[in-house]
Every structure is written in C-alpha cells, then in structure tokens.
GROMACS .gro file of N, CA and C in nm:
model
  456
    1ILE      N    1  19.416 -11.346   5.971
    1ILE     CA    2  19.488 -11.224   6.043
    1ILE      C    3  19.400 -11.119   6.029
    2PRO      N    4  19.361 -11.046   6.179
    2PRO     CA    5  19.278 -10.946   6.151
    2PRO      C    6  19.318 -10.832   6.081
    3TYR      N    7  19.242 -10.757   6.023
    3TYR     CA    8  19.229 -10.664   5.916
    3TYR      C    9  19.188 -10.521   5.989
    4LEU      N   10  19.274 -10.432   6.052
    4LEU     CA   11  19.234 -10.327   6.112
    4LEU      C   12  19.206 -10.199   6.060
    5GLU      N   13  19.183 -10.190   5.912
    5GLU     CA   14  19.124 -10.095   5.850
    5GLU      C   15  18.974 -10.111   5.777
    6THR      N   16  18.932 -10.018   5.750
    6THR     CA   17  18.762 -10.002   5.715
    6THR      C   18  18.750 -10.061   5.555
    7ILE      N   19  18.718 -10.138   5.534
    7ILE     CA   20  18.691 -10.176   5.408
    7ILE      C   21  18.551 -10.128   5.351
    8ARG      N   22  18.542 -10.012   5.264
    8ARG     CA   23  18.475  -9.953   5.218
    8ARG      C   24  18.402  -9.968   5.086
    9GLY      N   25  18.438 -10.051   4.997
    9GLY     CA   26  18.405 -10.071   4.857
    9GLY      C   27  18.501 -10.186   4.812
   10ARG      N   28  18.438 -10.273   4.709
   10ARG     CA   29  18.459 -10.417   4.638
   10ARG      C   30  18.595 -10.366   4.556
   11ALA      N   31  18.686 -10.474   4.576
   11ALA     CA   32  18.816 -10.474   4.471
   11ALA      C   33  18.804 -10.602   4.428
   12LYS      N   34  18.830 -10.664   4.294
   12LYS     CA   35  18.858 -10.771   4.277
   12LYS      C   36  18.989 -10.801   4.190
   13ASN      N   37  19.067 -10.885   4.179
   13ASN     CA   38  19.163 -10.949   4.122
   13ASN      C   39  19.275 -10.801   4.112
   14VAL      N   40  19.289 -10.759   4.262
   14VAL     CA   41  19.385 -10.682   4.285
   14VAL      C   42  19.509 -10.738   4.259
   15GLU      N   43  19.646 -10.707   4.181
   15GLU     CA   44  19.774 -10.772   4.193
   15GLU      C   45  19.902 -10.729   4.284
   16GLY      N   46  19.933 -10.797   4.354
   16GLY     CA   47  20.072 -10.752   4.401
   16GLY      C   48  20.184 -10.834   4.356
   17LYS      N   49  20.310 -10.810   4.356
   17LYS     CA   50  20.420 -10.885   4.291
   17LYS      C   51  20.525 -10.838   4.399
   18HIS      N   52  20.607 -10.944   4.421
   18HIS     CA   53  20.744 -10.951   4.486
   18HIS      C   54  20.828 -11.008   4.403
   19LYS      N   55  20.946 -10.904   4.411
   19LYS     CA   56  21.041 -10.949   4.318
   19LYS      C   57  21.165 -10.870   4.405
   20LYS      N   58  21.261 -11.000   4.437
   20LYS     CA   59  21.414 -10.938   4.493
   20LYS      C   60  21.521 -11.011   4.415
   21GLN      N   61  21.580 -10.933   4.343
   21GLN     CA   62  21.679 -10.978   4.243
   21GLN      C   63  21.830 -10.966   4.356
   22THR      N   64  21.902 -11.091   4.356
   22THR     CA   65  22.017 -11.081   4.418
   22THR      C   66  22.108 -11.152   4.361
   23GLY      N   67  22.247 -11.154   4.381
   23GLY     CA   68  22.375 -11.209   4.338
   23GLY      C   69  22.326 -11.356   4.314
   24GLY      N   70  22.235 -11.439   4.380
   24GLY     CA   71  22.238 -11.566   4.383
   24GLY      C   72  22.083 -11.587   4.315
   25HIS      N   73  22.002 -11.685   4.401
   25HIS     CA   74  21.871 -11.692   4.340
   25HIS      C   75  21.765 -11.608   4.383
   26GLY      N   76  21.702 -11.541   4.299
   26GLY     CA   77  21.604 -11.424   4.303
   26GLY      C   78  21.478 -11.507   4.353
   27GLN      N   79  21.400 -11.366   4.390
   27GLN     CA   80  21.256 -11.427   4.444
   27GLN      C   81  21.127 -11.360   4.379
   28TYR      N   82  21.053 -11.435   4.342
   28TYR     CA   83  20.943 -11.363   4.277
   28TYR      C   84  20.810 -11.386   4.320
   29GLY      N   85  20.741 -11.349   4.314
   29GLY     CA   86  20.560 -11.406   4.377
   29GLY      C   87  20.475 -11.280   4.342
   30VAL      N   88  20.360 -11.363   4.283
   30VAL     CA   89  20.258 -11.288   4.239
   30VAL      C   90  20.116 -11.352   4.341
   31CYS      N   91  20.044 -11.223   4.353
   31CYS     CA   92  19.903 -11.279   4.466
   31CYS      C   93  19.823 -11.203   4.402
   32TYR      N   94  19.706 -11.234   4.378
   32TYR     CA   95  19.542 -11.159   4.357
   32TYR      C   96  19.473 -11.180   4.458
   33ILE      N   97  19.408 -11.083   4.499
   33ILE     CA   98  19.325 -11.074   4.639
   33ILE      C   99  19.208 -11.011   4.563
   34ASN      N  100  19.056 -11.043   4.625
   34ASN     CA  101  18.942 -10.997   4.620
   34ASN      C  102  18.894 -10.940   4.770
   35MET      N  103  18.837 -10.809   4.774
   35MET     CA  104  18.808 -10.790   4.884
   35MET      C  105  18.656 -10.721   4.877
   36GLU      N  106  18.598 -10.733   4.987
   36GLU     CA  107  18.464 -10.660   5.005
   36GLU      C  108  18.429 -10.624   5.132
   37PRO      N  109  18.321 -10.547   5.162
   37PRO     CA  110  18.318 -10.524   5.305
   37PRO      C  111  18.199 -10.628   5.348
   38THR      N  112  18.195 -10.640   5.455
   38THR     CA  113  18.074 -10.730   5.520
   38THR      C  114  17.959 -10.620   5.548
   39PRO      N  115  17.824 -10.640   5.522
   39PRO     CA  116  17.715 -10.590   5.565
   39PRO      C  117  17.723 -10.508   5.673
   40ARG      N  118  17.669 -10.373   5.702
   40ARG     CA  119  17.696 -10.289   5.783
   40ARG      C  120  17.624 -10.328   5.900
   41GLY      N  121  17.728 -10.360   6.004
   41GLY     CA  122  17.664 -10.422   6.153
   41GLY      C  123  17.621 -10.558   6.126
   42LYS      N  124  17.711 -10.586   6.045
   42LYS     CA  125  17.702 -10.768   6.056
   42LYS      C  126  17.812 -10.833   6.109
   43ILE      N  127  17.812 -10.921   6.201
   43ILE     CA  128  17.904 -10.976   6.304
   43ILE      C  129  17.917 -11.141   6.252
   44PRO      N  130  18.028 -11.135   6.176
   44PRO     CA  131  18.084 -11.279   6.119
   44PRO      C  132  18.137 -11.402   6.218
   45THR      N  133  18.156 -11.353   6.340
   45THR     CA  134  18.202 -11.480   6.394
   45THR      C  135  18.136 -11.499   6.524
   46ILE      N  136  18.186 -11.601   6.577
   46ILE     CA  137  18.137 -11.683   6.713
   46ILE      C  138  18.230 -11.648   6.807
   47PRO      N  139  18.228 -11.569   6.931
   47PRO     CA  140  18.307 -11.520   7.032
   47PRO      C  141  18.409 -11.669   7.082
   48ILE      N  142  18.503 -11.639   7.080
   48ILE     CA  143  18.597 -11.745   7.146
   48ILE      C  144  18.588 -11.686   7.320
   49VAL      N  145  18.542 -11.807   7.394
   49VAL     CA  146  18.534 -11.728   7.532
   49VAL      C  147  18.586 -11.825   7.620
   50GLU      N  148  18.652 -11.768   7.743
   50GLU     CA  149  18.731 -11.796   7.840
   50GLU      C  150  18.669 -11.767   7.968
   51LEU      N  151  18.633 -11.900   8.050
   51LEU     CA  152  18.568 -11.893   8.168
   51LEU      C  153  18.654 -11.910   8.262
   52LEU      N  154  18.671 -11.820   8.387
   52LEU     CA  155  18.758 -11.886   8.506
   52LEU      C  156  18.710 -11.869   8.611
   53PRO      N  157  18.699 -12.010   8.723
   53PRO     CA  158  18.617 -11.934   8.838
   53PRO      C  159  18.698 -11.837   8.926
   54ILE      N  160  18.636 -11.795   9.010
   54ILE     CA  161  18.748 -11.692   9.056
   54ILE      C  162  18.707 -11.683   9.213
   55GLY      N  163  18.606 -11.781   9.250
   55GLY     CA  164  18.577 -11.804   9.408
   55GLY      C  165  18.441 -11.695   9.424
   56GLY      N  166  18.369 -11.754   9.540
   56GLY     CA  167  18.264 -11.680   9.591
   56GLY      C  168  18.138 -11.695   9.512
   57GLY      N  169  18.158 -11.800   9.399
   57GLY     CA  170  18.019 -11.790   9.303
   57GLY      C  171  18.043 -11.752   9.176
   58ASP      N  172  18.166 -11.653   9.178
   58ASP     CA  173  18.171 -11.570   9.056
   58ASP      C  174  18.264 -11.643   8.936
   59LEU      N  175  18.233 -11.607   8.809
   59LEU     CA  176  18.349 -11.671   8.705
   59LEU      C  177  18.344 -11.542   8.632
   60LYS      N  178  18.516 -11.519   8.587
   60LYS     CA  179  18.540 -11.401   8.517
   60LYS      C  180  18.514 -11.455   8.364
   61CYS      N  181  18.447 -11.377   8.306
   61CYS     CA  182  18.443 -11.421   8.153
   61CYS      C  183  18.500 -11.310   8.055
   62GLY      N  184  18.568 -11.394   7.942
   62GLY     CA  185  18.640 -11.280   7.835
   62GLY      C  186  18.610 -11.342   7.724
   63CYS      N  187  18.569 -11.253   7.660
   63CYS     CA  188  18.520 -11.290   7.484
   63CYS      C  189  18.645 -11.224   7.407
   64ARG      N  190  18.683 -11.306   7.304
   64ARG     CA  191  18.771 -11.253   7.189
   64ARG      C  192  18.735 -11.296   7.038
   65VAL      N  193  18.755 -11.207   6.958
   65VAL     CA  194  18.695 -11.196   6.846
   65VAL      C  195  18.791 -11.307   6.757
   66THR      N  196  18.902 -11.332   6.776
   66THR     CA  197  19.011 -11.425   6.712
   66THR      C  198  19.100 -11.507   6.810
   67ARG      N  199  19.180 -11.592   6.778
   67ARG     CA  200  19.242 -11.658   6.872
   67ARG      C  201  19.377 -11.606   6.868
   68ASP      N  202  19.399 -11.470   6.779
   68ASP     CA  203  19.543 -11.432   6.779
   68ASP      C  204  19.524 -11.340   6.888
   69GLN      N  205  19.425 -11.272   6.895
   69GLN     CA  206  19.408 -11.185   6.979
   69GLN      C  207  19.442 -11.242   7.150
   70THR      N  208  19.534 -11.133   7.212
   70THR     CA  209  19.624 -11.191   7.338
   70THR      C  210  19.504 -11.213   7.411
   71ARG      N  211  19.464 -11.089   7.461
   71ARG     CA  212  19.347 -11.101   7.559
   71ARG      C  213  19.197 -11.030   7.525
   72PRO      N  214  19.145 -11.047   7.615
   72PRO     CA  215  18.992 -11.007   7.587
   72PRO      C  216  19.016 -10.811   7.583
   73ASN      N  217  18.921 -10.784   7.514
   73ASN     CA  218  18.881 -10.632   7.513
   73ASN      C  219  18.812 -10.589   7.626
   74LYS      N  220  18.862 -10.511   7.715
   74LYS     CA  221  18.794 -10.465   7.851
   74LYS      C  222  18.691 -10.337   7.821
   75HIS      N  223  18.743 -10.277   7.720
   75HIS     CA  224  18.672 -10.155   7.663
   75HIS      C  225  18.520 -10.206   7.603
   76PRO      N  226  18.419 -10.083   7.614
   76PRO     CA  227  18.295 -10.117   7.519
   76PRO      C  228  18.314 -10.158   7.404
   77LEU      N  229  18.254 -10.259   7.364
   77LEU     CA  230  18.234 -10.265   7.207
   77LEU      C  231  18.176 -10.203   7.119
   78ALA      N  232  18.197 -10.205   7.005
   78ALA     CA  233  18.113 -10.093   6.867
   78ALA      C  234  17.982 -10.070   6.961
   79ASP      N  235  17.931  -9.952   6.879
   79ASP     CA  236  17.811  -9.928   6.909
   79ASP      C  237  17.722 -10.036   6.836
   80GLY      N  238  17.614 -10.060   6.966
   80GLY     CA  239  17.512 -10.158   6.932
   80GLY      C  240  17.542 -10.283   6.930
   81VAL      N  241  17.660 -10.328   6.953
   81VAL     CA  242  17.708 -10.424   7.008
   81VAL      C  243  17.753 -10.491   7.121
   82GLU      N  244  17.686 -10.604   7.179
   82GLU     CA  245  17.707 -10.653   7.302
   82GLU      C  246  17.740 -10.804   7.317
   83VAL      N  247  17.801 -10.860   7.401
   83VAL     CA  248  17.786 -11.001   7.436
   83VAL      C  249  17.666 -11.056   7.486
   84GLN      N  250  17.601 -11.124   7.428
   84GLN     CA  251  17.495 -11.176   7.469
   84GLN      C  252  17.477 -11.359   7.515
   85TYR      N  253  17.486 -11.356   7.599
   85TYR     CA  254  17.504 -11.509   7.688
   85TYR      C  255  17.367 -11.563   7.746
   86ILE      N  256  17.369 -11.692   7.756
   86ILE     CA  257  17.239 -11.751   7.804
   86ILE      C  258  17.323 -11.850   7.936
   87TRP      N  259  17.279 -11.834   8.029
   87TRP     CA  260  17.308 -11.960   8.117
   87TRP      C  261  17.186 -12.032   8.183
   88VAL      N  262  17.245 -12.156   8.217
   88VAL     CA  263  17.123 -12.269   8.264
   88VAL      C  264  17.145 -12.299   8.398
   89PRO      N  265  17.031 -12.276   8.438
   89PRO     CA  266  17.013 -12.290   8.596
   89PRO      C  267  17.061 -12.423   8.671
   90LYS      N  268  17.093 -12.428   8.820
   90LYS     CA  269  17.141 -12.555   8.819
   90LYS      C  270  17.029 -12.678   8.831
   91GLY      N  271  17.058 -12.776   8.819
   91GLY     CA  272  17.012 -12.890   8.804
   91GLY      C  273  16.947 -12.895   8.679
   92GLU      N  274  16.945 -12.802   8.573
   92GLU     CA  275  16.894 -12.819   8.428
   92GLU      C  276  17.002 -12.848   8.333
   93MET      N  277  16.963 -12.915   8.212
   93MET     CA  278  17.059 -12.951   8.108
   93MET      C  279  17.051 -12.832   8.008
   94PRO      N  280  17.148 -12.811   7.922
   94PRO     CA  281  17.139 -12.717   7.821
   94PRO      C  282  17.029 -12.730   7.712
   95PRO      N  283  16.973 -12.662   7.679
   95PRO     CA  284  16.867 -12.674   7.588
   95PRO      C  285  16.908 -12.715   7.415
   96GLU      N  286  16.832 -12.796   7.327
   96GLU     CA  287  16.863 -12.820   7.225
   96GLU      C  288  16.935 -12.703   7.151
   97LYS      N  289  16.862 -12.590   7.148
   97LYS     CA  290  16.885 -12.458   7.072
   97LYS      C  291  16.903 -12.357   7.207
   98PRO      N  292  16.975 -12.276   7.176
   98PRO     CA  293  16.987 -12.155   7.260
   98PRO      C  294  16.895 -12.058   7.249
   99GLU      N  295  16.812 -12.079   7.149
   99GLU     CA  296  16.720 -11.971   7.166
   99GLU      C  297  16.593 -12.011   7.290
  100ASP      N  298  16.574 -12.143   7.312
  100ASP     CA  299  16.505 -12.194   7.374
  100ASP      C  300  16.487 -12.171   7.566
  101ALA      N  301  16.637 -12.079   7.569
  101ALA     CA  302  16.667 -12.097   7.720
  101ALA      C  303  16.580 -11.974   7.789
  102LYS      N  304  16.589 -11.997   7.883
  102LYS     CA  305  16.506 -11.900   7.966
  102LYS      C  306  16.559 -11.762   8.033
  103HIS      N  307  16.695 -11.782   8.027
  103HIS     CA  308  16.824 -11.640   8.082
  103HIS      C  309  16.861 -11.594   8.004
  104THR      N  310  16.861 -11.535   7.960
  104THR     CA  311  16.926 -11.428   7.855
  104THR      C  312  16.990 -11.304   7.933
  105LEU      N  313  17.109 -11.273   7.908
  105LEU     CA  314  17.185 -11.162   7.984
  105LEU      C  315  17.254 -11.089   7.874
  106PHE      N  316  17.283 -10.984   7.868
  106PHE     CA  317  17.408 -10.886   7.813
  106PHE      C  318  17.502 -10.832   7.882
  107SER      N  319  17.642 -10.800   7.808
  107SER     CA  320  17.699 -10.710   7.856
  107SER      C  321  17.767 -10.629   7.784
  108LYS      N  322  17.798 -10.498   7.796
  108LYS     CA  323  17.830 -10.400   7.694
  108LYS      C  324  17.986 -10.425   7.678
  109LYS      N  325  18.051 -10.485   7.792
  109LYS     CA  326  18.196 -10.509   7.767
  109LYS      C  327  18.239 -10.682   7.768
  110ALA      N  328  18.340 -10.679   7.667
  110ALA     CA  329  18.378 -10.830   7.646
  110ALA      C  330  18.447 -10.872   7.765
  111GLN      N  331  18.472 -10.790   7.860
  111GLN     CA  332  18.552 -10.877   7.966
  111GLN      C  333  18.434 -10.879   8.109
  112PHE      N  334  18.401 -10.936   8.176
  112PHE     CA  335  18.321 -10.924   8.274
  112PHE      C  336  18.295 -11.027   8.343
  113ILE      N  337  18.236 -11.004   8.478
  113ILE     CA  338  18.211 -11.110   8.594
  113ILE      C  339  18.050 -11.145   8.590
  114ILE      N  340  18.049 -11.259   8.600
  114ILE     CA  341  17.915 -11.351   8.579
  114ILE      C  342  17.914 -11.384   8.729
  115HIS      N  343  17.798 -11.334   8.796
  115HIS     CA  344  17.788 -11.359   8.929
  115HIS      C  345  17.688 -11.448   8.961
  116CYS      N  346  17.729 -11.604   8.989
  116CYS     CA  347  17.629 -11.706   9.009
  116CYS      C  348  17.585 -11.719   9.169
  117GLY      N  349  17.649 -11.684   9.237
  117GLY     CA  350  17.624 -11.662   9.389
  117GLY      C  351  17.696 -11.786   9.468
  118PRO      N  352  17.745 -11.735   9.612
  118PRO     CA  353  17.822 -11.836   9.679
  118PRO      C  354  17.755 -11.964   9.673
  119GLY      N  355  17.600 -11.993   9.687
  119GLY     CA  356  17.531 -12.080   9.697
  119GLY      C  357  17.539 -12.205   9.565
  120ASN      N  358  17.603 -12.122   9.474
  120ASN     CA  359  17.620 -12.229   9.346
  120ASN      C  360  17.780 -12.291   9.341
  121ALA      N  361  17.858 -12.276   9.432
  121ALA     CA  362  17.982 -12.292   9.431
  121ALA      C  363  17.986 -12.450   9.436
  122GLY      N  364  18.051 -12.522   9.336
  122GLY     CA  365  18.062 -12.669   9.346
  122GLY      C  366  17.977 -12.710   9.207
  123GLU      N  367  17.876 -12.618   9.169
  123GLU     CA  368  17.773 -12.681   9.056
  123GLU      C  369  17.829 -12.612   8.906
  124THR      N  370  17.764 -12.686   8.816
  124THR     CA  371  17.839 -12.663   8.682
  124THR      C  372  17.759 -12.542   8.616
  125PHE      N  373  17.835 -12.494   8.572
  125PHE     CA  374  17.749 -12.345   8.477
  125PHE      C  375  17.805 -12.404   8.309
  126TRP      N  376  17.641 -12.408   8.294
  126TRP     CA  377  17.648 -12.433   8.158
  126TRP      C  378  17.577 -12.287   8.066
  127GLY      N  379  17.677 -12.243   7.986
  127GLY     CA  380  17.636 -12.121   7.884
  127GLY      C  381  17.672 -12.130   7.764
  128PHE      N  382  17.591 -12.017   7.681
  128PHE     CA  383  17.604 -12.026   7.522
  128PHE      C  384  17.654 -11.866   7.503
  129PHE      N  385  17.746 -11.854   7.423
  129PHE     CA  386  17.756 -11.670   7.388
  129PHE      C  387  17.758 -11.674   7.234
  130ARG      N  388  17.728 -11.518   7.234
  130ARG     CA  389  17.740 -11.482   7.076
  130ARG      C  390  17.735 -11.315   7.084
  131TRP      N  391  17.785 -11.263   6.977
  131TRP     CA  392  17.790 -11.128   6.966
  131TRP      C  393  17.648 -11.072   6.918
  132ALA      N  394  17.575 -11.027   7.002
  132ALA     CA  395  17.458 -10.925   6.939
  132ALA      C  396  17.444 -10.806   6.912
  133ASN      N  397  17.386 -10.766   6.773
  133ASN     CA  398  17.367 -10.651   6.724
  133ASN      C  399  17.251 -10.600   6.766
  134LEU      N  400  17.275 -10.487   6.860
  134LEU     CA  401  17.103 -10.479   6.942
  134LEU      C  402  17.033 -10.349   6.848
  135SER      N  403  17.106 -10.294   6.766
  135SER     CA  404  17.026 -10.221   6.680
  135SER      C  405  16.978 -10.290   6.560
  136VAL      N  406  17.062 -10.396   6.481
  136VAL     CA  407  16.973 -10.467   6.390
  136VAL      C  408  16.980 -10.604   6.430
  137PRO      N  409  16.887 -10.685   6.499
  137PRO     CA  410  16.897 -10.812   6.552
  137PRO      C  411  16.940 -10.890   6.457
  138ALA      N  412  16.872 -10.900   6.335
  138ALA     CA  413  16.890 -11.013   6.238
  138ALA      C  414  17.074 -11.012   6.195
  139ASN      N  415  17.159 -10.913   6.207
  139ASN     CA  416  17.254 -10.916   6.181
  139ASN      C  417  17.359 -10.955   6.325
  140SER      N  418  17.290 -11.014   6.435
  140SER     CA  419  17.374 -11.082   6.535
  140SER      C  420  17.430 -11.210   6.499
  141GLY      N  421  17.554 -11.235   6.560
  141GLY     CA  422  17.607 -11.367   6.524
  141GLY      C  423  17.579 -11.507   6.571
  142GLN      N  424  17.651 -11.587   6.549
  142GLN     CA  425  17.586 -11.738   6.586
  142GLN      C  426  17.623 -11.735   6.713
  143TRP      N  427  17.545 -11.833   6.744
  143TRP     CA  428  17.574 -11.891   6.930
  143TRP      C  429  17.683 -11.979   6.950
  144SER      N  430  17.763 -11.990   7.029
  144SER     CA  431  17.886 -12.073   7.034
  144SER      C  432  17.802 -12.190   7.085
  145ASN      N  433  17.885 -12.303   7.127
  145ASN     CA  434  17.837 -12.429   7.149
  145ASN      C  435  17.842 -12.433   7.312
  146ALA      N  436  17.777 -12.516   7.388
  146ALA     CA  437  17.754 -12.486   7.513
  146ALA      C  438  17.902 -12.527   7.585
  147ILE      N  439  17.915 -12.416   7.679
  147ILE     CA  440  18.047 -12.404   7.728
  147ILE      C  441  18.019 -12.435   7.881
  148LYS      N  442  18.100 -12.555   7.945
  148LYS     CA  443  18.065 -12.552   8.100
  148LYS      C  444  18.209 -12.540   8.174
  149VAL      N  445  18.160 -12.528   8.302
  149VAL     CA  446  18.265 -12.487   8.397
  149VAL      C  447  18.235 -12.498   8.515
  150VAL      N  448  18.304 -12.564   8.618
  150VAL     CA  449  18.257 -12.558   8.787
  150VAL      C  450  18.253 -12.448   8.833
  151ILE      N  451  18.176 -12.387   8.923
  151ILE     CA  452  18.183 -12.247   8.985
  151ILE      C  453  18.257 -12.290   9.118
  152ALA      N  454  18.362 -12.202   9.130
  152ALA     CA  455  18.411 -12.196   9.270
  152ALA      C  456  18.372 -12.135   9.349
   0.00000   0.00000   0.00000
C-alpha cells in the first residue's frame, strides 16, 4: 500500500491495538511496526510500464510506481527524477545489460509519447525503463526487463 506521508525518522516496535467489545464475540488485535525513511533521493522500485501503439509510428508510454495506482501520473515527477528509457533500433536484438544499449532517452513526465516514425510501423519496439535520479545517479532505480510491442 503506498504511504503518502513523508517518513523523517526511525520508529521501532510501535504498538497498535484494536479492541472492540460487543455483546457477542469481541475483537482484539495487536500490531508492531518498524519504519524508517529510504535514503534521500533513493528510488526503490522498477516502473510498471504500459506501452500502447497509437498509430503513425508512435507509442503511448505510461509509467506507474505501483500496480494499485489507477493510471500513470501526467504531471512532472519529483525534482531530479525522470523516466530513463532505452530503445533498440530496428533489426537489433536487446542487449544482455541495458547499460550496453546505444540509445538512451529521458522524460520529465511519467506519461509521454515515443515517436518511432511511420517508417517503423509493423516493427517490434524493444525497450528498458527505470526511474533515474539525475541529481544523484547512484540513487537511480533498477532497469525493467525488456518490454516489446509492435509499432502501429
């Protein structure tokens, strides 16, 4: 479940109790939780990517943080964080490691259009995606597996 508040410090063994006494069977539960912030600027997840061919050699790309998120965020991401993606040109197979790819691009929005060109209609688009921290590159997220879609 995405937590929407900023966690600024550590908390260990915080206890929460649920008690509900009724005329019949009552309810009772105890929960202990540990919380700590991730390092500043650290990106913990691999983006969940949706690629949709929209015609004219274009692909609509949407990146989400969690599967619970109903749709990709159209607004700019946090300062210094962008979607980094790699595409593999026509006729080439995806590399073993995304870092070995030749074409790396960035988007400041989590929902954007990838223009492949009308000449690529019917071809297979191979791509890798990740959240990139441009301020502290070492804090960038992991690469997704290769994603492929046929360009319309």
